[in-house]
Short mmCIF file of C-alpha atoms in Angstrom, two decimals:
data_model
loop_
_atom_site.label_atom_id
_atom_site.label_comp_id
_atom_site.label_asym_id
_atom_site.label_seq_id
_atom_site.Cartn_x
_atom_site.Cartn_y
_atom_site.Cartn_z
CA MET A 1 5.77 -20.68 -13.13
CA LYS A 2 8.16 -19.76 -15.73
CA PHE A 3 5.53 -17.41 -17.26
CA LYS A 4 5.35 -15.55 -14.08
CA THR A 5 8.89 -15.20 -13.65
CA THR A 6 9.30 -14.01 -17.42
CA LEU A 7 6.47 -11.30 -16.48
CA LEU A 8 8.57 -10.16 -13.48
CA LEU A 9 11.60 -9.71 -15.49
CA VAL A 10 10.12 -8.07 -18.34
CA PHE A 11 8.47 -5.55 -16.03
CA LEU A 12 11.89 -5.10 -14.24
CA VAL A 13 13.38 -4.34 -17.58
CA SER A 14 10.87 -1.81 -18.65
CA VAL A 15 11.42 0.07 -15.30
CA ASN A 16 15.23 0.41 -16.02
CA HIS A 17 14.37 1.60 -19.40
CA LEU A 18 12.11 4.20 -18.05
CA PHE A 19 14.67 5.34 -15.46
CA ALA A 20 17.20 5.63 -18.63
CA GLN A 21 14.61 7.89 -20.65
CA THR A 22 14.70 10.60 -17.65
CA ASP A 23 16.79 13.87 -17.90
CA SER A 24 18.52 13.55 -14.53
CA THR A 25 19.84 17.18 -14.99
CA LYS A 26 16.15 18.65 -15.04
CA THR A 27 13.88 16.26 -13.04
CA PRO A 28 14.82 16.12 -9.24
CA SER A 29 14.81 12.41 -7.53
CA PHE A 30 12.89 12.10 -4.37
CA PHE A 31 12.70 9.84 -1.26
CA ALA A 32 9.50 10.22 0.77
CA GLY A 33 7.83 8.29 3.25
CA GLN A 34 5.88 7.46 6.41
CA ILE A 35 6.73 5.61 9.41
CA THR A 36 3.60 4.50 11.49
CA ALA A 37 3.12 3.04 15.02
CA THR A 38 -0.10 1.35 15.30
CA ASN A 39 -2.08 -0.72 17.78
CA ASN A 40 -3.21 -3.19 14.67
CA GLY A 41 -1.29 -3.45 11.97
CA VAL A 42 -3.91 -3.57 8.82
CA SER A 43 -3.11 -5.27 5.51
CA LEU A 44 -2.92 -3.60 2.23
CA ILE A 45 -6.31 -5.08 1.78
CA PRO A 46 -8.22 -3.40 4.66
CA SER A 47 -10.17 -6.52 5.67
CA PHE A 48 -7.14 -8.36 7.30
CA SER A 49 -4.75 -7.39 9.87
CA LEU A 50 -1.81 -8.67 11.91
CA GLY A 51 -4.05 -8.48 14.97
CA LYS A 52 -1.40 -7.09 17.26
CA PRO A 53 0.57 -3.68 17.57
CA ALA A 54 2.91 -3.14 14.40
CA VAL A 55 5.57 -0.62 12.86
CA LEU A 56 4.88 0.18 9.12
CA PHE A 57 7.15 1.72 6.86
CA ASP A 58 5.92 3.08 3.74
CA LEU A 59 8.81 4.65 1.49
CA SER A 60 8.97 6.09 -1.92
CA ILE A 61 12.01 6.46 -3.83
CA GLY A 62 12.07 7.66 -7.46
CA LYS A 63 12.26 10.19 -10.16
CA GLY A 64 9.73 11.88 -12.42
CA ARG A 65 6.83 9.66 -12.84
CA LEU A 66 8.32 6.21 -11.72
CA SER A 67 9.08 5.21 -8.29
CA PHE A 68 9.95 2.16 -6.10
CA ASP A 69 7.74 1.91 -3.18
CA PRO A 70 8.55 -0.77 -0.59
CA MET A 71 5.89 -1.40 2.30
CA LEU A 72 7.81 -3.09 5.18
CA ARG A 73 5.52 -4.39 7.97
CA PHE A 74 6.87 -5.48 11.34
CA ALA A 75 5.26 -6.72 14.44
CA MET A 76 6.52 -4.56 17.71
CA ASP A 77 8.70 -7.44 18.68
CA GLY A 78 10.85 -6.80 15.52
CA LYS A 79 9.46 -9.97 13.66
CA PRO A 80 8.86 -9.36 10.03
CA TRP A 81 5.01 -9.47 8.92
CA ALA A 82 5.33 -8.42 5.17
CA PHE A 83 7.24 -6.83 2.59
CA VAL A 84 5.39 -5.54 -0.51
CA LEU A 85 7.90 -4.33 -3.05
CA TRP A 86 5.88 -1.94 -5.27
CA TRP A 87 7.12 -0.44 -8.52
CA ARG A 88 4.63 2.50 -9.77
CA TYR A 89 4.45 4.68 -12.83
CA LYS A 90 2.19 7.76 -13.00
CA ALA A 91 0.72 6.97 -16.38
CA ILE A 92 -1.66 10.26 -16.51
CA GLN A 93 -0.93 13.50 -14.69
CA GLN A 94 -3.71 15.91 -15.73
CA LYS A 95 -4.92 18.80 -13.42
CA ASN A 96 -8.00 16.99 -12.45
CA PHE A 97 -7.55 13.30 -13.48
CA LYS A 98 -4.58 11.22 -12.57
CA MET A 99 -3.94 7.44 -12.61
CA SER A 100 -0.95 5.32 -11.55
CA VAL A 101 -0.23 1.72 -12.53
CA GLY A 102 2.00 -0.55 -10.54
CA ALA A 103 3.29 -4.18 -9.87
CA HIS A 104 5.10 -5.95 -7.08
CA PRO A 105 6.30 -9.16 -5.71
CA ALA A 106 5.16 -9.73 -2.03
CA PHE A 107 6.56 -11.83 0.88
CA VAL A 108 3.99 -12.58 3.89
CA PHE A 109 5.73 -14.26 6.73
CA ARG A 110 4.06 -16.91 8.88
CA GLN A 111 5.14 -18.50 12.07
CA GLU A 112 5.59 -22.45 11.38
CA GLU A 113 6.29 -25.03 13.96
CA ALA A 114 8.44 -28.19 13.43
CA ASN A 115 10.17 -30.97 15.43
CA VAL A 116 13.74 -31.60 14.54
CA ASN A 117 15.38 -34.53 15.80
CA GLY A 118 12.92 -34.69 18.82
CA VAL A 119 13.32 -30.90 19.59
CA ASN A 120 10.27 -28.29 19.01
CA THR A 121 11.08 -25.52 16.98
CA SER A 122 9.65 -22.52 15.40
CA TYR A 123 10.51 -20.65 12.18
CA LEU A 124 9.29 -17.82 9.77
CA LYS A 125 8.14 -19.13 6.48
CA ALA A 126 7.73 -16.97 3.53
CA GLN A 127 4.80 -16.99 1.37
CA ARG A 128 5.10 -15.21 -2.15
CA PHE A 129 2.82 -13.18 -4.34
CA PHE A 130 2.84 -11.33 -7.39
CA ALA A 131 0.28 -8.37 -7.78
CA TRP A 132 -0.55 -5.46 -10.16
CA GLU A 133 -2.95 -2.43 -9.70
CA ALA A 134 -4.66 0.70 -11.61
CA THR A 135 -5.55 3.64 -9.52
CA PRO A 136 -7.49 6.48 -11.33
CA VAL A 137 -8.34 9.49 -9.37
CA LEU A 138 -10.78 12.19 -10.46
CA SER A 139 -10.70 15.53 -8.47
CA ILE A 140 -14.25 17.28 -8.76
CA HIS A 141 -13.42 20.22 -6.15
CA LYS A 142 -10.07 21.51 -4.69
CA ASN A 143 -11.09 19.13 -1.56
CA ILE A 144 -12.91 16.35 -2.94
CA ALA A 145 -11.73 13.44 -5.29
CA LEU A 146 -13.15 10.46 -6.45
CA GLY A 147 -10.91 7.33 -6.63
CA PHE A 148 -11.32 3.79 -7.92
CA SER A 149 -8.68 1.06 -7.30
CA TYR A 150 -8.06 -2.36 -8.90
CA LEU A 151 -5.77 -4.87 -7.60
CA GLY A 152 -5.13 -8.34 -8.77
CA SER A 153 -2.56 -10.95 -7.40
CA THR A 154 -1.74 -14.34 -7.98
CA GLY A 155 0.08 -16.76 -5.34
CA LEU A 156 3.53 -18.00 -6.37
CA THR A 157 3.48 -20.95 -3.84
CA LYS A 158 0.85 -23.72 -3.62
CA ASP A 159 -0.16 -23.02 -0.04
CA VAL A 160 -1.28 -19.57 -0.61
CA THR A 161 -4.39 -17.96 -2.28
CA GLN A 162 -4.10 -18.58 -6.11
CA SER A 163 -6.12 -15.84 -7.09
CA THR A 164 -7.10 -12.39 -5.52
CA THR A 165 -9.28 -9.35 -7.01
CA PHE A 166 -9.63 -6.38 -5.05
CA LEU A 167 -12.09 -3.55 -6.39
CA SER A 168 -12.84 -0.36 -4.34
CA PHE A 169 -14.65 3.08 -4.85
CA LYS A 170 -13.68 5.87 -2.47
CA THR A 171 -14.49 9.57 -1.81
CA ILE A 172 -11.27 11.71 -0.49
CA PHE A 173 -12.36 14.81 1.41
CA SER A 174 -8.74 16.13 1.88
CA ASN A 175 -7.22 19.30 3.73
CA LEU A 176 -10.32 20.27 5.62
CA THR A 177 -9.68 22.80 8.00
CA TRP A 178 -11.24 22.56 11.39
CA TYR A 179 -9.15 24.22 13.85
CA LYS A 180 -6.62 27.20 12.94
CA ASP A 181 -3.71 25.01 11.48
CA TRP A 182 -5.10 21.73 12.07
CA GLN A 183 -6.36 19.78 9.07
CA ALA A 184 -8.31 16.50 8.54
CA THR A 185 -8.75 14.20 5.59
CA ILE A 186 -11.59 11.89 5.43
CA THR A 187 -11.67 8.76 3.28
CA PRO A 188 -14.95 6.57 3.09
CA GLN A 189 -14.74 3.52 0.90
CA PHE A 190 -16.79 0.56 -0.49
CA PHE A 191 -14.87 -2.46 -1.84
CA TYR A 192 -15.30 -5.89 -2.98
CA LEU A 193 -12.72 -8.53 -2.35
CA LYS A 194 -12.68 -12.05 -4.14
CA MET A 195 -10.00 -14.66 -2.81
CA ASP A 196 -10.09 -17.78 -5.21
CA ASP A 197 -13.86 -19.14 -4.79
CA LEU A 198 -14.88 -17.08 -2.02
CA ASP A 199 -15.80 -13.13 -1.93
CA GLY A 200 -17.33 -10.71 0.12
CA THR A 201 -18.36 -6.82 0.14
CA TYR A 202 -17.07 -4.54 2.68
CA VAL A 203 -17.40 -0.80 3.98
CA SER A 204 -14.35 1.19 5.53
CA GLY A 205 -13.13 4.59 6.22
CA SER A 206 -10.12 6.55 7.38
CA LEU A 207 -9.54 9.78 9.18
CA VAL A 208 -6.26 11.50 9.07
CA ILE A 209 -5.47 14.49 11.34
CA SER A 210 -2.46 16.74 10.52
CA LYS A 211 -0.90 20.20 11.52
CA LYS A 212 0.69 22.48 9.02
CA LYS A 213 4.36 22.35 9.12
CA SER A 214 4.32 19.28 11.47
CA PRO A 215 5.84 16.01 10.08
CA PHE A 216 3.40 14.16 12.54
CA THR A 217 -0.02 12.99 11.97
CA LEU A 218 -2.40 10.80 13.44
CA THR A 219 -4.57 8.08 11.53
CA THR A 220 -7.48 6.01 12.66
CA MET A 221 -9.23 3.60 10.25
CA PHE A 222 -11.99 0.84 10.46
CA SER A 223 -13.33 -2.12 8.12
CA LYS A 224 -16.79 -3.75 8.34
CA LYS A 225 -18.05 -6.75 6.51
CA LEU A 226 -21.32 -6.17 4.83
CA ARG A 227 -21.56 -9.78 3.20
CA SER A 228 -18.68 -12.14 3.04
CA ALA A 229 -17.76 -15.61 3.19
CA LEU A 230 -14.09 -14.83 3.57
CA ALA A 231 -12.22 -15.37 6.81
CA GLY A 232 -11.33 -12.17 9.05
CA ASP A 233 -13.07 -10.14 11.80
CA ASP A 234 -16.57 -8.68 11.22
CA LEU A 235 -15.14 -5.23 12.47
CA LEU A 236 -11.37 -4.08 12.62
CA TRP A 237 -9.99 -0.78 13.35
CA SER A 238 -6.59 0.84 14.09
CA VAL A 239 -4.99 3.95 15.51
CA GLY A 240 -1.49 5.09 14.42
CA LEU A 241 0.66 7.93 14.88
CA ASN A 242 2.87 8.85 11.62
CA TYR A 243 6.01 10.39 11.09
CA ASN A 244 6.24 11.82 7.37
CA PHE A 245 9.19 13.14 5.31
CA ASN A 246 9.89 14.30 1.76
CA HIS A 247 13.21 15.04 0.45
CA GLN A 248 14.10 16.06 -3.10
CA PHE A 249 17.75 16.13 -4.79
CA ARG A 250 19.03 17.60 -8.00
CA ARG A 251 22.06 16.47 -9.94
CA ILE A 252 24.85 19.22 -9.89
CA ASN A 253 27.02 18.79 -12.97
#
């Protein structure tokens, strides 16, 4: 436990150092994000879901190559589902090859029942994790890219999965014009997931429909088990309406 805490502190100090090295007069700060209303809140790992309608906040605040990217998930009744507090750094930024690395603490909320002095009551219990990732992407055409993702995590409490490994390979077909100003992005994905001693393989995909100059997009996705000993639905899907924004700021001396 002390090692995990020390690792987190070292990471946060490194983040602070990277911010300090940025020339604030030349590099703009940014605040971007996406707010989604969906019929089924899908997890960061697309083999699990909330199982009911949700509101998702995916935000990004930063400067240059470094960003803080919180992912906040709520059920439609306002109860929190998960808070994933990403720190990400764009380690490689070439024309045809990019790679970012990141780490985060995460809190997953679970409804618990208890009897206090003879009275039944319920409360939210926070399960804690720490995770890290690497996501290289290779562009092979102006509209086609190949992506690989590695995500690892460790549980910070005894009542959760202690070790998780997520590996995925995806092809990204982006900005495909199909009718006047309408565009589509299609992302088929194959992934492997291991949680403690159990594992599985899956296929998933997403479709994003957008219109030029509109802040709104429509997203649909699915995930299907191929072979898995892990809990979860054999097939899950969701449809979401997204509002997107992106603002940049420069310091004026």
